[in-house]
Tab-separated table of C-alpha atoms in Angstrom:
chain	number	residue	atom	x	y	z
A	1	MET	CA	9.633	6.709	-4.295
A	2	ALA	CA	10.863	3.181	-4.804
A	3	VAL	CA	9.154	1.067	-7.438
A	4	MET	CA	6.271	-0.823	-5.845
A	5	PRO	CA	6.487	-4.603	-6.153
A	6	ASP	CA	3.726	-7.007	-7.135
A	7	GLN	CA	1.609	-4.478	-9.059
A	8	HIS	CA	-1.439	-5.748	-10.952
A	9	VAL	CA	-3.916	-4.131	-13.350
A	10	ARG	CA	-7.363	-5.254	-14.589
A	11	PRO	CA	-7.742	-4.332	-18.286
A	12	ASP	CA	-10.808	-6.574	-18.848
A	13	TRP	CA	-13.437	-4.650	-16.879
A	14	ALA	CA	-15.273	-1.717	-18.454
A	15	GLY	CA	-17.204	-0.558	-15.364
A	16	PRO	CA	-15.986	1.368	-12.308
A	17	VAL	CA	-12.914	-0.269	-10.817
A	18	ALA	CA	-12.108	-0.268	-7.103
A	19	ARG	CA	-8.380	0.025	-6.454
A	20	ILE	CA	-6.973	-2.259	-3.763
A	21	LEU	CA	-3.694	-1.940	-1.841
A	22	ILE	CA	-2.396	-5.141	-0.206
A	23	VAL	CA	-0.055	-4.760	2.795
A	24	ASP	CA	1.351	-8.147	3.837
A	25	ASP	CA	4.904	-9.290	4.534
A	26	SER	CA	4.327	-12.735	2.992
A	27	VAL	CA	5.198	-12.994	-0.706
A	28	VAL	CA	2.903	-15.997	-1.004
A	29	ALA	CA	-0.019	-14.263	0.713
A	30	ARG	CA	0.373	-11.167	-1.476
A	31	ALA	CA	0.388	-13.297	-4.613
A	32	VAL	CA	-2.564	-15.454	-3.606
A	33	ILE	CA	-4.732	-12.517	-2.455
A	34	ALA	CA	-3.860	-10.545	-5.595
A	35	ARG	CA	-4.885	-13.507	-7.752
A	36	MET	CA	-8.200	-13.751	-5.897
A	37	ILE	CA	-8.864	-10.070	-6.511
A	38	ASP	CA	-7.870	-10.319	-10.167
A	39	GLN	CA	-10.367	-13.139	-10.640
A	40	GLY	CA	-13.179	-10.906	-9.398
A	41	ARG	CA	-14.884	-8.202	-11.415
A	42	GLY	CA	-14.668	-4.523	-10.650
A	43	TYR	CA	-11.383	-4.593	-8.700
A	44	GLU	CA	-7.733	-4.083	-9.455
A	45	VAL	CA	-4.674	-4.472	-7.262
A	46	ALA	CA	-3.063	-1.027	-7.308
A	47	ALA	CA	-0.020	-2.375	-5.429
A	48	ALA	CA	1.035	-5.131	-3.051
A	49	VAL	CA	3.701	-4.165	-0.522
A	50	SER	CA	5.454	-5.826	2.389
A	51	ASP	CA	5.561	-3.206	5.151
A	52	VAL	CA	4.070	-0.018	6.539
A	53	HIS	CA	6.757	2.296	5.150
A	54	MET	CA	6.125	1.115	1.597
A	55	ALA	CA	2.378	1.428	2.106
A	56	LEU	CA	2.651	5.017	3.336
A	57	ALA	CA	5.011	5.901	0.489
A	58	PHE	CA	2.553	4.516	-2.046
A	59	LEU	CA	-0.437	6.260	-0.471
A	60	ALA	CA	1.431	9.577	-0.527
A	61	GLN	CA	1.232	9.463	-4.341
A	62	GLU	CA	-1.678	7.175	-5.226
A	63	LYS	CA	-5.372	6.884	-4.341
A	64	VAL	CA	-6.990	3.571	-3.485
A	65	ASP	CA	-10.461	2.545	-2.372
A	66	VAL	CA	-9.648	-0.339	-0.016
A	67	ILE	CA	-6.515	-1.291	1.932
A	68	LEU	CA	-6.035	-4.930	2.976
A	69	LEU	CA	-3.786	-4.673	6.025
A	70	ASP	CA	-2.011	-7.488	7.853
A	71	ILE	CA	-1.314	-7.001	11.567
A	72	GLU	CA	1.917	-8.968	11.886
A	73	LEU	CA	4.369	-6.897	9.837
A	74	PRO	CA	8.122	-6.296	10.120
A	75	GLY	CA	9.105	-3.078	11.879
A	76	ILE	CA	5.885	-1.200	12.620
A	77	ASP	CA	3.007	-3.620	13.162
A	78	GLY	CA	-0.303	-3.059	11.414
A	79	LEU	CA	-2.261	-2.190	14.551
A	80	THR	CA	0.223	0.501	15.591
A	81	ALA	CA	0.267	1.887	12.058
A	82	LEU	CA	-3.501	1.764	11.548
A	83	PRO	CA	-4.249	5.438	12.390
A	84	ASP	CA	-1.458	6.596	10.041
A	85	ILE	CA	-2.621	4.230	7.297
A	86	ILE	CA	-6.183	5.551	7.615
A	87	ALA	CA	-4.977	9.162	7.472
A	88	ALA	CA	-2.720	8.511	4.475
A	89	GLY	CA	-5.512	6.626	2.712
A	90	GLY	CA	-7.609	9.776	2.439
A	91	GLY	CA	-10.946	7.999	2.741
A	92	ALA	CA	-9.839	4.495	1.756
A	93	LYS	CA	-11.491	1.765	3.814
A	94	VAL	CA	-9.129	-0.495	5.752
A	95	LEU	CA	-9.970	-4.190	5.962
A	96	VAL	CA	-7.665	-5.970	8.391
A	97	VAL	CA	-6.745	-9.398	6.968
A	98	SER	CA	-4.688	-11.257	9.533
A	99	SER	CA	-4.322	-14.589	11.303
A	100	ALA	CA	-4.317	-12.498	14.505
A	101	CYS	CA	-8.053	-11.850	14.024
A	102	ASP	CA	-9.188	-15.161	15.446
A	103	GLU	CA	-12.706	-15.442	16.830
A	104	GLY	CA	-12.925	-13.299	19.930
A	105	ALA	CA	-9.381	-11.946	19.608
A	106	ALA	CA	-8.802	-8.640	21.402
A	107	VAL	CA	-6.919	-7.344	18.382
A	108	THR	CA	-10.135	-7.491	16.337
A	109	VAL	CA	-12.008	-5.080	18.587
A	110	GLN	CA	-8.909	-2.881	18.866
A	111	ALA	CA	-8.647	-2.651	15.092
A	112	LEU	CA	-12.337	-1.786	14.733
A	113	ALA	CA	-12.109	0.844	17.486
A	114	LEU	CA	-9.108	2.411	15.742
A	115	GLY	CA	-11.024	2.771	12.493
A	116	ALA	CA	-10.709	-0.447	10.507
A	117	VAL	CA	-14.038	-1.064	8.805
A	118	ASP	CA	-13.947	-4.842	9.153
A	119	THR	CA	-11.646	-7.790	9.798
A	120	LEU	CA	-11.061	-11.138	8.118
A	121	VAL	CA	-9.116	-14.081	9.501
A	122	LYS	CA	-6.298	-15.004	7.125
A	123	PRO	CA	-5.645	-18.742	7.017
A	124	ASN	CA	-2.170	-20.145	6.618
A	125	ASN	CA	-0.629	-20.019	3.154
A	126	GLY	CA	-1.494	-23.632	2.443
A	127	SER	CA	-5.247	-23.134	2.851
A	128	MET	CA	-5.957	-19.711	1.333
A	129	ILE	CA	-8.673	-21.039	-0.939
A	130	GLY	CA	-12.377	-21.730	-0.906
A	131	GLY	CA	-14.092	-20.100	2.037
A	132	PHE	CA	-11.481	-17.374	2.449
A	133	ALA	CA	-11.815	-16.287	-1.196
A	134	THR	CA	-15.602	-16.179	-0.869
A	135	SER	CA	-15.432	-14.140	2.354
A	136	LEU	CA	-12.940	-11.707	0.844
A	137	GLU	CA	-15.113	-11.201	-2.242
A	138	ARG	CA	-18.203	-10.625	-0.095
A	139	LYS	CA	-16.473	-8.058	2.091
A	140	LEU	CA	-15.006	-6.199	-0.892
A	141	GLN	CA	-18.438	-6.038	-2.509
A	142	ARG	CA	-19.928	-4.625	0.670
A	143	LEU	CA	-17.188	-2.027	1.099
A	144	THR	CA	-17.236	-0.816	-2.501
A	145	GLN	CA	-20.955	-0.858	-3.237
A	146	SER	CA	-22.551	2.431	-4.187
A	147	GLY	CA	-24.879	3.941	-1.632
A	148	GLU	CA	-28.207	5.630	-2.249
A	149	PRO	CA	-28.322	9.426	-2.495
A	150	ALA	CA	-28.473	11.114	0.870
A	151	PRO	CA	-31.404	13.279	1.906
A	152	GLN	CA	-30.686	16.911	2.668
A	153	PRO	CA	-28.575	16.908	5.864
A	154	GLN	CA	-30.219	18.263	8.998
A	155	ARG	CA	-27.289	19.602	10.972
A	156	GLN	CA	-29.219	21.473	13.653
A	157	ALA	CA	-29.167	20.121	17.192
A	158	PRO	CA	-32.411	18.218	17.790
A	159	SER	CA	-34.982	19.501	20.236
A	160	LEU	CA	-36.398	16.829	22.511
A	161	ALA	CA	-40.088	16.636	23.231
A	162	ALA	CA	-39.403	17.068	26.943
A	163	GLY	CA	-37.099	20.052	26.565
A	164	ASP	CA	-33.549	18.824	27.064
A	165	GLU	CA	-34.326	15.857	29.285
A	166	PHE	CA	-34.482	12.128	28.570
A	167	ASP	CA	-34.266	8.873	30.472
A	168	ILE	CA	-32.467	6.470	28.105
A	169	VAL	CA	-29.918	6.543	25.276
A	170	ALA	CA	-30.188	3.573	22.887
A	171	ILE	CA	-27.471	3.162	20.240
A	172	GLY	CA	-27.478	0.799	17.255
A	173	ALA	CA	-24.476	0.091	15.024
A	174	SER	CA	-22.859	-2.453	12.729
A	175	THR	CA	-20.012	-2.258	10.181
A	176	GLY	CA	-17.920	0.834	10.922
A	177	GLY	CA	-19.969	1.485	14.036
A	178	ILE	CA	-17.358	0.771	16.703
A	179	HIS	CA	-15.114	3.609	15.533
A	180	ALA	CA	-18.099	5.974	15.327
A	181	LEU	CA	-19.299	4.826	18.746
A	182	SER	CA	-15.907	5.654	20.243
A	183	HIS	CA	-16.277	9.271	19.097
A	184	VAL	CA	-19.763	9.533	20.582
A	185	LEU	CA	-18.783	8.035	23.939
A	186	ARG	CA	-15.615	10.097	24.364
A	187	ALA	CA	-17.737	13.251	24.432
A	188	LEU	CA	-19.637	12.201	27.561
A	189	PRO	CA	-18.538	13.824	30.832
A	190	PRO	CA	-18.264	11.775	34.043
A	191	SER	CA	-21.361	13.564	35.333
A	192	PHE	CA	-23.503	12.115	32.526
A	193	GLN	CA	-25.854	9.698	34.305
A	194	VAL	CA	-28.396	8.658	31.663
A	195	PRO	CA	-28.279	4.871	31.109
A	196	ILE	CA	-26.876	3.806	27.723
A	197	LEU	CA	-28.002	0.697	25.826
A	198	ILE	CA	-25.875	-0.481	22.884
A	199	THR	CA	-26.629	-3.062	20.220
A	200	GLN	CA	-23.540	-3.569	18.055
A	201	HIS	CA	-23.442	-6.408	15.540
A	202	LEU	CA	-20.620	-8.564	16.904
A	203	PRO	CA	-20.262	-12.268	17.731
A	204	GLU	CA	-20.867	-13.329	21.322
A	205	SER	CA	-17.196	-14.170	21.937
A	206	PHE	CA	-16.139	-10.560	21.294
A	207	MET	CA	-18.449	-9.043	23.901
A	208	PRO	CA	-16.344	-9.228	27.089
A	209	TYR	CA	-13.477	-7.350	25.474
A	210	PHE	CA	-15.850	-4.934	23.735
A	211	ALA	CA	-17.458	-4.150	27.110
A	212	ALA	CA	-14.035	-3.369	28.548
A	213	GLN	CA	-13.331	-1.039	25.607
A	214	VAL	CA	-16.673	0.741	26.005
A	215	ALA	CA	-16.061	1.226	29.738
A	216	ILE	CA	-12.769	2.966	28.976
A	217	LEU	CA	-14.201	5.093	26.169
A	218	ALA	CA	-17.333	6.129	28.061
A	219	GLY	CA	-15.672	6.526	31.450
A	220	ARG	CA	-18.341	4.444	33.189
A	221	PRO	CA	-19.082	0.801	33.998
A	222	CYS	CA	-20.221	-1.312	31.062
A	223	ASP	CA	-21.890	-4.714	31.329
A	224	VAL	CA	-22.849	-7.377	28.828
A	225	ALA	CA	-26.579	-7.769	29.420
A	226	THR	CA	-28.020	-10.710	31.290
A	227	ASP	CA	-31.707	-11.557	31.591
A	228	HIS	CA	-33.562	-9.348	34.122
A	229	MET	CA	-30.587	-6.953	34.491
A	230	ARG	CA	-31.757	-3.613	35.876
A	231	ILE	CA	-31.202	-0.454	33.850
A	232	ARG	CA	-29.278	1.855	36.186
A	233	PRO	CA	-28.040	5.450	35.947
A	234	GLY	CA	-24.432	6.040	34.967
A	235	ARG	CA	-23.926	2.643	33.314
A	236	ALA	CA	-23.725	1.252	29.790
A	237	ILE	CA	-25.155	-2.132	28.812
A	238	LEU	CA	-24.352	-4.155	25.671
A	239	ALA	CA	-26.580	-6.617	23.883
A	240	PRO	CA	-24.862	-10.011	23.982
A	241	GLY	CA	-23.958	-11.433	20.611
A	242	ASP	CA	-26.646	-14.119	20.828
A	243	ALA	CA	-29.715	-12.164	22.021
A	244	HIS	CA	-31.708	-8.974	21.470
A	245	LEU	CA	-32.348	-6.429	24.230
A	246	ARG	CA	-35.918	-5.656	25.272
A	247	CYS	CA	-36.757	-3.036	27.903
A	248	THR	CA	-39.452	-3.889	30.423
A	249	ARG	CA	-41.050	-2.128	33.397
A	250	LEU	CA	-40.512	-3.389	36.921
A	251	ALA	CA	-43.475	-3.635	39.288
A	252	GLU	CA	-41.501	-1.833	41.996
A	253	GLY	CA	-40.528	0.962	39.622
A	254	GLY	CA	-37.683	1.454	37.187
A	255	ALA	CA	-36.859	-0.742	34.217
A	256	ALA	CA	-34.917	-3.884	33.383
A	257	LEU	CA	-33.842	-5.870	30.333
A	258	ARG	CA	-35.095	-9.153	28.971
A	259	LEU	CA	-33.069	-11.137	26.467
A	260	LEU	CA	-34.879	-12.342	23.350
A	261	ARG	CA	-33.555	-14.994	20.978
A	262	THR	CA	-36.474	-15.208	18.574
A	263	PRO	CA	-35.620	-14.221	14.972
A	264	ALA	CA	-35.935	-10.501	14.221
A	265	SER	CA	-37.464	-9.176	11.000
A	266	SER	CA	-34.048	-7.776	10.017
A	267	GLY	CA	-32.459	-11.216	10.293
A	268	CYS	CA	-29.789	-9.805	12.614
A	269	MET	CA	-28.701	-11.329	15.915
A	270	PRO	CA	-28.611	-9.193	17.955
A	271	SER	CA	-31.063	-6.800	16.317
A	272	VAL	CA	-31.409	-3.081	17.031
A	273	ASP	CA	-35.172	-3.090	16.381
A	274	PRO	CA	-36.366	-4.795	19.614
A	275	MET	CA	-34.169	-2.518	21.716
A	276	LEU	CA	-35.513	0.682	20.126
A	277	ALA	CA	-39.135	-0.470	19.935
A	278	SER	CA	-39.209	-1.477	23.602
A	279	ALA	CA	-37.401	1.706	24.670
A	280	ALA	CA	-40.112	3.702	22.910
A	281	GLU	CA	-42.786	1.665	24.697
A	282	ILE	CA	-41.258	2.125	28.164
A	283	PHE	CA	-39.648	5.579	27.978
A	284	GLY	CA	-41.744	7.240	25.248
A	285	ALA	CA	-40.756	10.804	24.424
A	286	ARG	CA	-37.830	10.589	26.835
A	287	THR	CA	-36.013	8.161	24.509
A	288	LEU	CA	-32.919	9.278	22.603
A	289	ALA	CA	-32.069	6.804	19.835
A	290	ILE	CA	-28.811	6.959	17.862
A	291	MET	CA	-28.128	5.039	14.644
A	292	LEU	CA	-24.507	4.656	13.569
A	293	SER	CA	-22.774	3.159	10.525
A	294	GLY	CA	-23.955	-0.265	9.415
A	295	MET	CA	-25.149	-2.354	6.502
A	296	GLY	CA	-28.817	-3.088	5.877
A	297	ARG	CA	-31.964	-1.748	7.534
A	298	ASP	CA	-31.742	-3.095	11.089
A	299	GLY	CA	-33.105	-0.466	13.476
A	300	ALA	CA	-35.342	1.298	10.951
A	301	GLU	CA	-38.535	-0.224	12.366
A	302	GLY	CA	-37.523	0.513	15.943
A	303	ALA	CA	-36.515	4.081	15.082
A	304	ALA	CA	-39.944	4.654	13.543
A	305	LYS	CA	-41.539	3.640	16.849
A	306	VAL	CA	-39.254	5.993	18.797
A	307	ALA	CA	-40.250	8.842	16.476
A	308	ALA	CA	-43.950	7.951	16.766
A	309	ALA	CA	-43.658	8.011	20.564
A	310	GLY	CA	-42.266	11.553	20.415
A	311	GLY	CA	-38.666	10.540	21.118
A	312	CYS	CA	-35.569	11.814	19.357
A	313	VAL	CA	-33.618	9.907	16.688
A	314	ILE	CA	-30.166	11.047	15.576
A	315	VAL	CA	-28.383	9.280	12.717
A	316	GLN	CA	-24.779	9.375	11.560
A	317	ASP	CA	-24.229	11.331	8.355
A	318	GLN	CA	-23.338	9.601	5.096
A	319	ALA	CA	-19.936	11.267	4.683
A	320	SER	CA	-18.570	9.834	7.946
A	321	SER	CA	-20.265	6.414	7.680
A	322	VAL	CA	-18.399	3.381	6.395
A	323	ILE	CA	-21.744	2.037	5.171
A	324	TRP	CA	-24.794	4.311	5.262
A	325	GLY	CA	-27.300	1.473	5.267
A	326	MET	CA	-28.762	1.527	8.778
A	327	PRO	CA	-28.627	5.301	9.376
A	328	GLY	CA	-29.657	5.961	5.767
A	329	ALA	CA	-32.763	3.779	6.098
A	330	VAL	CA	-33.901	5.836	9.098
A	331	ALA	CA	-33.166	9.132	7.353
A	332	ARG	CA	-34.955	8.168	4.127
A	333	ALA	CA	-38.033	7.172	6.131
A	334	GLY	CA	-38.169	10.690	7.557
A	335	ASN	CA	-37.612	9.580	11.150
A	336	ALA	CA	-34.294	11.351	11.822
A	337	SER	CA	-34.426	14.416	14.051
A	338	ALA	CA	-30.871	15.247	12.938
A	339	ILE	CA	-28.140	13.835	10.676
A	340	LEU	CA	-24.699	14.499	12.153
A	341	PRO	CA	-21.124	13.142	12.266
A	342	PRO	CA	-20.212	11.152	15.402
A	343	ASP	CA	-18.313	13.964	17.141
A	344	GLU	CA	-21.334	16.252	16.880
A	345	ILE	CA	-23.681	13.475	18.006
A	346	GLY	CA	-21.508	13.066	21.102
A	347	ARG	CA	-21.677	16.790	21.859
A	348	VAL	CA	-25.470	16.812	21.490
A	349	VAL	CA	-25.812	13.853	23.867
A	350	ALA	CA	-23.377	15.337	26.392
A	351	ALA	CA	-25.376	18.595	26.453
A	352	GLN	CA	-28.527	16.835	27.627
A	353	ARG	CA	-29.359	16.063	31.232
A	354	ARG	CA	-31.412	13.522	33.112
A	355	PRO	CA	-34.426	15.036	34.891
A	356	ALA	CA	-34.216	15.268	38.665
């Protein structure tokens, strides 16, 4: 293997050190980002390379914890290479750092769907200071923080209170959740008609493209929710980035959604809690709630109400989660009917049926 350029080591930190690989074709960007990392505590730059081939060669021989990947690279671009980078990383978390990740950019949702854990807009070389350094530090802290011990996994398929029938699937997710969601949705057959509600922590400007991605993955129409939108069989509905979903009964029968913009106890906008709590109120034991990868505790209160109503709550397991905050909070509270990886969650959901 060729000698890797731009290598850095942190000899001044006695605690656990997270190893970072930088993949960026700009010499200036590599140097500036490496200097930012070196100024932090608990990180070291394992290598800084200029293209995908060098990154894969390095990962074939070395382990890292986080990979900072640019999209615009010579030869193979970062988005095309992302699945190979993830595989070669052997569990390393990929943070896409690119000027291509502008607010609402399609490439951002594509990268997250392919398995990147997060994205960060890279400013031009003349302004890579201040806010960018703070954002990079915050994201690295989040991606390298130690999680709490997991409870004993419950890998059995859950049994629903109403046999194998339910009326609504409500899914909550945040960091790392889009990739997990893609695995769940791909398992659903075209005949699956139970309505699906999704609250994913994303800005409002990302939602139209995210809805298009979900429609492809789930093989069914997907809408960004509007106020008073009816909940219909065979469709998926997303919480908009600026409002929570709340289920409500219709006088003529059926159910619809109201949009709430009041602050949630979790501090998240949109929040998973109102969606799950209202689903439990309207659909009771025929509610299937799913909690995927994400930071914090959003959804824990709503999941408790689903469990209290006799519904079923499935959470993503710790091993497959980028951050086991949201699913872990539900599991530690004792409200998880099962703890499973996304592929198995998808199979469990696909095996259910809507009552006639």
